[in-house]
Amino acid sequence: MVAPDLDVLFCGINPSLLSAARGHHFARPGNRFWPALHLAGLTPRRLAPEEDRELLRYGLGVTNLVDRPTRTAAELRPDELRDGAVALAALVARYRPRVVAVLGITAWRLATGERARAGWGRQPHRLGGAETWVLPNPSGLNAAYQLPDLARLYGGLRTPPDQSLGSPSGR
């Protein structure tokens, strides 16, 4: 779901097999994307995956770094991630969101080659002209970040860009 001039374009790594089969982003029952958006104050209520088009009403959009569905993101090849970053930059340049929020630091590091430099939060360079952030993946497999942590960090997209993100629960 992408439209011109969004406030935030969320970028997942790639669709799960279930998301691809259902045709909606973050469709797995254990995925915390939808509740995190609501708890972060980015949507007025918790949306269901089937309502992903509703994001556009709130100035939000969602896309993927790689379009190929897999059981886990670990199945993706580094060249797929690099090609995805190039395609994402072109998409961002075309649609001009204010912020791109990539959901997954390992995939982002592989996609950009910034293994040592890329950290959580606002990135030092812009992607396709947009302010770029890296945030934790909302997958239920990402146990390091619980729902309150995700909500706090995603909510950081509403704060001034000079604030950086910390570790889960401020640890």
PDB file of C-alpha atoms in Angstrom:
ATOM      1  CA  MET A   1       0.000   0.000   0.000  1.00  0.00           C
ATOM      2  CA  VAL A   2       1.824   3.063  -1.245  1.00  0.00           C
ATOM      3  CA  ALA A   3       0.568   6.521  -2.178  1.00  0.00           C
ATOM      4  CA  PRO A   4       2.258   9.873  -2.795  1.00  0.00           C
ATOM      5  CA  ASP A   5       3.438  12.010   0.121  1.00  0.00           C
ATOM      6  CA  LEU A   6       2.860   9.598   3.011  1.00  0.00           C
ATOM      7  CA  ASP A   7       4.065  10.514   6.489  1.00  0.00           C
ATOM      8  CA  VAL A   8       5.620   7.058   6.978  1.00  0.00           C
ATOM      9  CA  LEU A   9       6.228   4.187   4.591  1.00  0.00           C
ATOM     10  CA  PHE A  10       6.872   1.003   6.582  1.00  0.00           C
ATOM     11  CA  CYS A  11       9.049  -1.514   4.796  1.00  0.00           C
ATOM     12  CA  GLY A  12       8.937  -5.136   5.893  1.00  0.00           C
ATOM     13  CA  ILE A  13      11.609  -7.585   4.841  1.00  0.00           C
ATOM     14  CA  ASN A  14       9.430  -9.867   2.684  1.00  0.00           C
ATOM     15  CA  PRO A  15       6.000 -11.481   2.862  1.00  0.00           C
ATOM     16  CA  SER A  16       5.460 -14.653   4.830  1.00  0.00           C
ATOM     17  CA  LEU A  17       3.841 -17.514   2.978  1.00  0.00           C
ATOM     18  CA  LEU A  18       0.594 -16.762   4.807  1.00  0.00           C
ATOM     19  CA  SER A  19       0.703 -13.043   3.981  1.00  0.00           C
ATOM     20  CA  ALA A  20       1.286 -13.888   0.321  1.00  0.00           C
ATOM     21  CA  ALA A  21      -1.595 -16.389   0.304  1.00  0.00           C
ATOM     22  CA  ARG A  22      -3.973 -13.886   1.943  1.00  0.00           C
ATOM     23  CA  GLY A  23      -2.736 -10.909  -0.050  1.00  0.00           C
ATOM     24  CA  HIS A  24      -2.262  -8.706   3.017  1.00  0.00           C
ATOM     25  CA  HIS A  25       0.788  -7.429   4.867  1.00  0.00           C
ATOM     26  CA  PHE A  26       1.763  -8.854   8.269  1.00  0.00           C
ATOM     27  CA  ALA A  27      -1.046 -11.443   8.169  1.00  0.00           C
ATOM     28  CA  ARG A  28       0.454 -14.047  10.532  1.00  0.00           C
ATOM     29  CA  PRO A  29      -1.517 -14.180  13.809  1.00  0.00           C
ATOM     30  CA  GLY A  30       1.631 -13.750  15.960  1.00  0.00           C
ATOM     31  CA  ASN A  31       2.858 -10.699  14.077  1.00  0.00           C
ATOM     32  CA  ARG A  32       2.762  -7.570  16.233  1.00  0.00           C
ATOM     33  CA  PHE A  33       2.772  -4.921  13.490  1.00  0.00           C
ATOM     34  CA  TRP A  34      -0.919  -4.022  13.745  1.00  0.00           C
ATOM     35  CA  PRO A  35      -1.139  -3.804  17.544  1.00  0.00           C
ATOM     36  CA  ALA A  36       2.181  -1.903  17.677  1.00  0.00           C
ATOM     37  CA  LEU A  37       0.896   0.747  15.257  1.00  0.00           C
ATOM     38  CA  HIS A  38      -2.194   1.282  17.362  1.00  0.00           C
ATOM     39  CA  LEU A  39      -0.374   1.331  20.713  1.00  0.00           C
ATOM     40  CA  ALA A  40       2.144   3.776  19.212  1.00  0.00           C
ATOM     41  CA  GLY A  41      -0.699   6.164  18.430  1.00  0.00           C
ATOM     42  CA  LEU A  42      -0.207   5.893  14.678  1.00  0.00           C
ATOM     43  CA  THR A  43      -3.711   4.477  14.053  1.00  0.00           C
ATOM     44  CA  PRO A  44      -6.863   5.299  16.054  1.00  0.00           C
ATOM     45  CA  ARG A  45      -7.705   1.608  16.497  1.00  0.00           C
ATOM     46  CA  ARG A  46      -6.084  -1.752  15.948  1.00  0.00           C
ATOM     47  CA  LEU A  47      -6.418  -2.614  12.282  1.00  0.00           C
ATOM     48  CA  ALA A  48      -6.573  -6.176  10.983  1.00  0.00           C
ATOM     49  CA  PRO A  49      -4.316  -7.306   8.134  1.00  0.00           C
ATOM     50  CA  GLU A  50      -7.355  -7.330   5.843  1.00  0.00           C
ATOM     51  CA  GLU A  51      -7.679  -3.589   6.486  1.00  0.00           C
ATOM     52  CA  ASP A  52      -4.158  -2.744   5.325  1.00  0.00           C
ATOM     53  CA  ARG A  53      -5.515  -0.273   2.737  1.00  0.00           C
ATOM     54  CA  GLU A  54      -6.881   1.777   5.661  1.00  0.00           C
ATOM     55  CA  LEU A  55      -3.303   2.784   6.488  1.00  0.00           C
ATOM     56  CA  LEU A  56      -3.418   5.276   3.649  1.00  0.00           C
ATOM     57  CA  ARG A  57      -6.151   7.224   5.491  1.00  0.00           C
ATOM     58  CA  TYR A  58      -3.665   7.833   8.309  1.00  0.00           C
ATOM     59  CA  GLY A  59      -0.759   8.899   6.093  1.00  0.00           C
ATOM     60  CA  LEU A  60       0.898   5.489   6.414  1.00  0.00           C
ATOM     61  CA  GLY A  61       1.882   2.907   3.840  1.00  0.00           C
ATOM     62  CA  VAL A  62       3.535  -0.479   3.750  1.00  0.00           C
ATOM     63  CA  THR A  63       5.738  -2.327   1.297  1.00  0.00           C
ATOM     64  CA  ASN A  64       8.462  -4.988   1.359  1.00  0.00           C
ATOM     65  CA  LEU A  65      12.170  -4.956   0.667  1.00  0.00           C
ATOM     66  CA  VAL A  66      11.827  -8.238  -1.275  1.00  0.00           C
ATOM     67  CA  ASP A  67       8.614  -9.456  -2.891  1.00  0.00           C
ATOM     68  CA  ARG A  68       9.408 -13.192  -2.762  1.00  0.00           C
ATOM     69  CA  PRO A  69       7.442 -14.967  -0.011  1.00  0.00           C
ATOM     70  CA  THR A  70       9.379 -17.318   2.275  1.00  0.00           C
ATOM     71  CA  ARG A  71       8.859 -19.256   5.488  1.00  0.00           C
ATOM     72  CA  THR A  72      11.487 -17.086   7.176  1.00  0.00           C
ATOM     73  CA  ALA A  73      13.431 -14.019   6.041  1.00  0.00           C
ATOM     74  CA  ALA A  74      16.655 -15.991   6.573  1.00  0.00           C
ATOM     75  CA  GLU A  75      15.865 -17.801   3.308  1.00  0.00           C
ATOM     76  CA  LEU A  76      16.523 -14.627   1.313  1.00  0.00           C
ATOM     77  CA  ARG A  77      19.827 -14.272  -0.523  1.00  0.00           C
ATOM     78  CA  PRO A  78      21.977 -11.158   0.035  1.00  0.00           C
ATOM     79  CA  ASP A  79      21.650 -10.217  -3.649  1.00  0.00           C
ATOM     80  CA  GLU A  80      17.841 -10.208  -3.285  1.00  0.00           C
ATOM     81  CA  LEU A  81      18.138  -7.805  -0.355  1.00  0.00           C
ATOM     82  CA  ARG A  82      20.570  -5.541  -2.226  1.00  0.00           C
ATOM     83  CA  ASP A  83      18.301  -5.480  -5.284  1.00  0.00           C
ATOM     84  CA  GLY A  84      15.375  -4.757  -2.966  1.00  0.00           C
ATOM     85  CA  ALA A  85      17.149  -1.735  -1.489  1.00  0.00           C
ATOM     86  CA  VAL A  86      17.700  -0.328  -4.985  1.00  0.00           C
ATOM     87  CA  ALA A  87      14.038  -0.885  -5.867  1.00  0.00           C
ATOM     88  CA  LEU A  88      12.926   0.641  -2.541  1.00  0.00           C
ATOM     89  CA  ALA A  89      15.010   3.770  -3.191  1.00  0.00           C
ATOM     90  CA  ALA A  90      13.319   4.166  -6.584  1.00  0.00           C
ATOM     91  CA  LEU A  91       9.867   3.660  -5.035  1.00  0.00           C
ATOM     92  CA  VAL A  92      10.626   6.237  -2.341  1.00  0.00           C
ATOM     93  CA  ALA A  93      11.917   8.750  -4.898  1.00  0.00           C
ATOM     94  CA  ARG A  94       8.707   8.305  -6.896  1.00  0.00           C
ATOM     95  CA  TYR A  95       6.187   8.528  -4.016  1.00  0.00           C
ATOM     96  CA  ARG A  96       8.103  10.886  -1.668  1.00  0.00           C
ATOM     97  CA  PRO A  97       7.160   9.688   1.829  1.00  0.00           C
ATOM     98  CA  ARG A  98       8.522  11.855   4.644  1.00  0.00           C
ATOM     99  CA  VAL A  99       9.999   8.816   6.434  1.00  0.00           C
ATOM    100  CA  VAL A 100      10.873   5.264   5.403  1.00  0.00           C
ATOM    101  CA  ALA A 101      10.881   2.849   8.348  1.00  0.00           C
ATOM    102  CA  VAL A 102      12.648  -0.421   7.533  1.00  0.00           C
ATOM    103  CA  LEU A 103      11.566  -3.198   9.903  1.00  0.00           C
ATOM    104  CA  GLY A 104      14.597  -5.388  10.467  1.00  0.00           C
ATOM    105  CA  ILE A 105      18.199  -4.422  11.113  1.00  0.00           C
ATOM    106  CA  THR A 106      19.915  -7.567   9.800  1.00  0.00           C
ATOM    107  CA  ALA A 107      18.126  -7.363   6.464  1.00  0.00           C
ATOM    108  CA  TRP A 108      18.894  -3.634   6.261  1.00  0.00           C
ATOM    109  CA  ARG A 109      22.576  -4.193   6.976  1.00  0.00           C
ATOM    110  CA  LEU A 110      22.777  -6.883   4.289  1.00  0.00           C
ATOM    111  CA  ALA A 111      20.795  -4.779   1.812  1.00  0.00           C
ATOM    112  CA  THR A 112      22.948  -1.680   2.242  1.00  0.00           C
ATOM    113  CA  GLY A 113      26.331  -3.166   3.107  1.00  0.00           C
ATOM    114  CA  GLU A 114      26.383  -1.058   6.297  1.00  0.00           C
ATOM    115  CA  ARG A 115      27.009  -3.935   8.668  1.00  0.00           C
ATOM    116  CA  ALA A 116      29.062  -1.977  11.162  1.00  0.00           C
ATOM    117  CA  ARG A 117      27.380   1.425  10.887  1.00  0.00           C
ATOM    118  CA  ALA A 118      23.622   0.778  10.697  1.00  0.00           C
ATOM    119  CA  GLY A 119      21.955   0.836  14.096  1.00  0.00           C
ATOM    120  CA  TRP A 120      18.457   1.307  15.449  1.00  0.00           C
ATOM    121  CA  GLY A 121      16.606   4.529  14.779  1.00  0.00           C
ATOM    122  CA  ARG A 122      17.267   7.326  12.358  1.00  0.00           C
ATOM    123  CA  GLN A 123      19.958   6.575   9.811  1.00  0.00           C
ATOM    124  CA  PRO A 124      22.650   9.066   8.809  1.00  0.00           C
ATOM    125  CA  HIS A 125      21.738   8.906   5.115  1.00  0.00           C
ATOM    126  CA  ARG A 126      18.449   9.352   3.295  1.00  0.00           C
ATOM    127  CA  LEU A 127      16.925   6.703   1.056  1.00  0.00           C
ATOM    128  CA  GLY A 128      15.403   8.004  -2.160  1.00  0.00           C
ATOM    129  CA  GLY A 129      15.273  11.452  -0.579  1.00  0.00           C
ATOM    130  CA  ALA A 130      13.378  10.371   2.558  1.00  0.00           C
ATOM    131  CA  GLU A 131      14.480  10.328   6.171  1.00  0.00           C
ATOM    132  CA  THR A 132      15.269   6.683   6.885  1.00  0.00           C
ATOM    133  CA  TRP A 133      14.786   4.744  10.113  1.00  0.00           C
ATOM    134  CA  VAL A 134      15.529   1.134  11.051  1.00  0.00           C
ATOM    135  CA  LEU A 135      13.133  -0.369  13.594  1.00  0.00           C
ATOM    136  CA  PRO A 136      12.711  -3.856  15.052  1.00  0.00           C
ATOM    137  CA  ASN A 137      10.886  -6.450  13.009  1.00  0.00           C
ATOM    138  CA  PRO A 138       7.412  -7.079  14.499  1.00  0.00           C
ATOM    139  CA  SER A 139       7.533 -10.815  13.807  1.00  0.00           C
ATOM    140  CA  GLY A 140       6.638 -13.028  16.743  1.00  0.00           C
ATOM    141  CA  LEU A 141      10.037 -14.663  16.145  1.00  0.00           C
ATOM    142  CA  ASN A 142      11.762 -11.464  17.315  1.00  0.00           C
ATOM    143  CA  ALA A 143      11.599 -12.153  21.052  1.00  0.00           C
ATOM    144  CA  ALA A 144      14.092  -9.416  21.970  1.00  0.00           C
ATOM    145  CA  TYR A 145      11.420  -6.770  21.461  1.00  0.00           C
ATOM    146  CA  GLN A 146       8.038  -7.212  23.116  1.00  0.00           C
ATOM    147  CA  LEU A 147       4.884  -5.357  22.051  1.00  0.00           C
ATOM    148  CA  PRO A 148       5.355  -2.414  24.480  1.00  0.00           C
ATOM    149  CA  ASP A 149       8.925  -1.991  23.171  1.00  0.00           C
ATOM    150  CA  LEU A 150       7.731  -2.021  19.559  1.00  0.00           C
ATOM    151  CA  ALA A 151       4.982   0.500  20.318  1.00  0.00           C
ATOM    152  CA  ARG A 152       7.453   2.843  22.036  1.00  0.00           C
ATOM    153  CA  LEU A 153       9.971   2.590  19.212  1.00  0.00           C
ATOM    154  CA  TYR A 154       7.414   2.907  16.408  1.00  0.00           C
ATOM    155  CA  GLY A 155       5.945   5.877  18.246  1.00  0.00           C
ATOM    156  CA  GLY A 156       9.362   7.499  17.917  1.00  0.00           C
ATOM    157  CA  LEU A 157       8.467   8.224  14.323  1.00  0.00           C
ATOM    158  CA  ARG A 158       6.222  10.976  15.701  1.00  0.00           C
ATOM    159  CA  THR A 159       9.063  12.607  17.704  1.00  0.00           C
ATOM    160  CA  PRO A 160      11.714  15.049  16.491  1.00  0.00           C
ATOM    161  CA  PRO A 161      14.348  13.338  14.335  1.00  0.00           C
ATOM    162  CA  ASP A 162      17.241  14.157  16.686  1.00  0.00           C
ATOM    163  CA  GLN A 163      15.981  11.627  19.259  1.00  0.00           C
ATOM    164  CA  SER A 164      17.539   8.198  18.941  1.00  0.00           C
ATOM    165  CA  LEU A 165      16.084   4.828  19.810  1.00  0.00           C
ATOM    166  CA  GLY A 166      17.340   2.675  22.614  1.00  0.00           C
ATOM    167  CA  SER A 167      17.281  -0.970  23.508  1.00  0.00           C
ATOM    168  CA  PRO A 168      14.125  -2.834  24.553  1.00  0.00           C
ATOM    169  CA  SER A 169      12.441  -1.314  27.616  1.00  0.00           C
ATOM    170  CA  GLY A 170      15.326   1.131  27.953  1.00  0.00           C
ATOM    171  CA  ARG A 171      17.724  -1.688  28.916  1.00  0.00           C
TER     172      ARG A 171
END
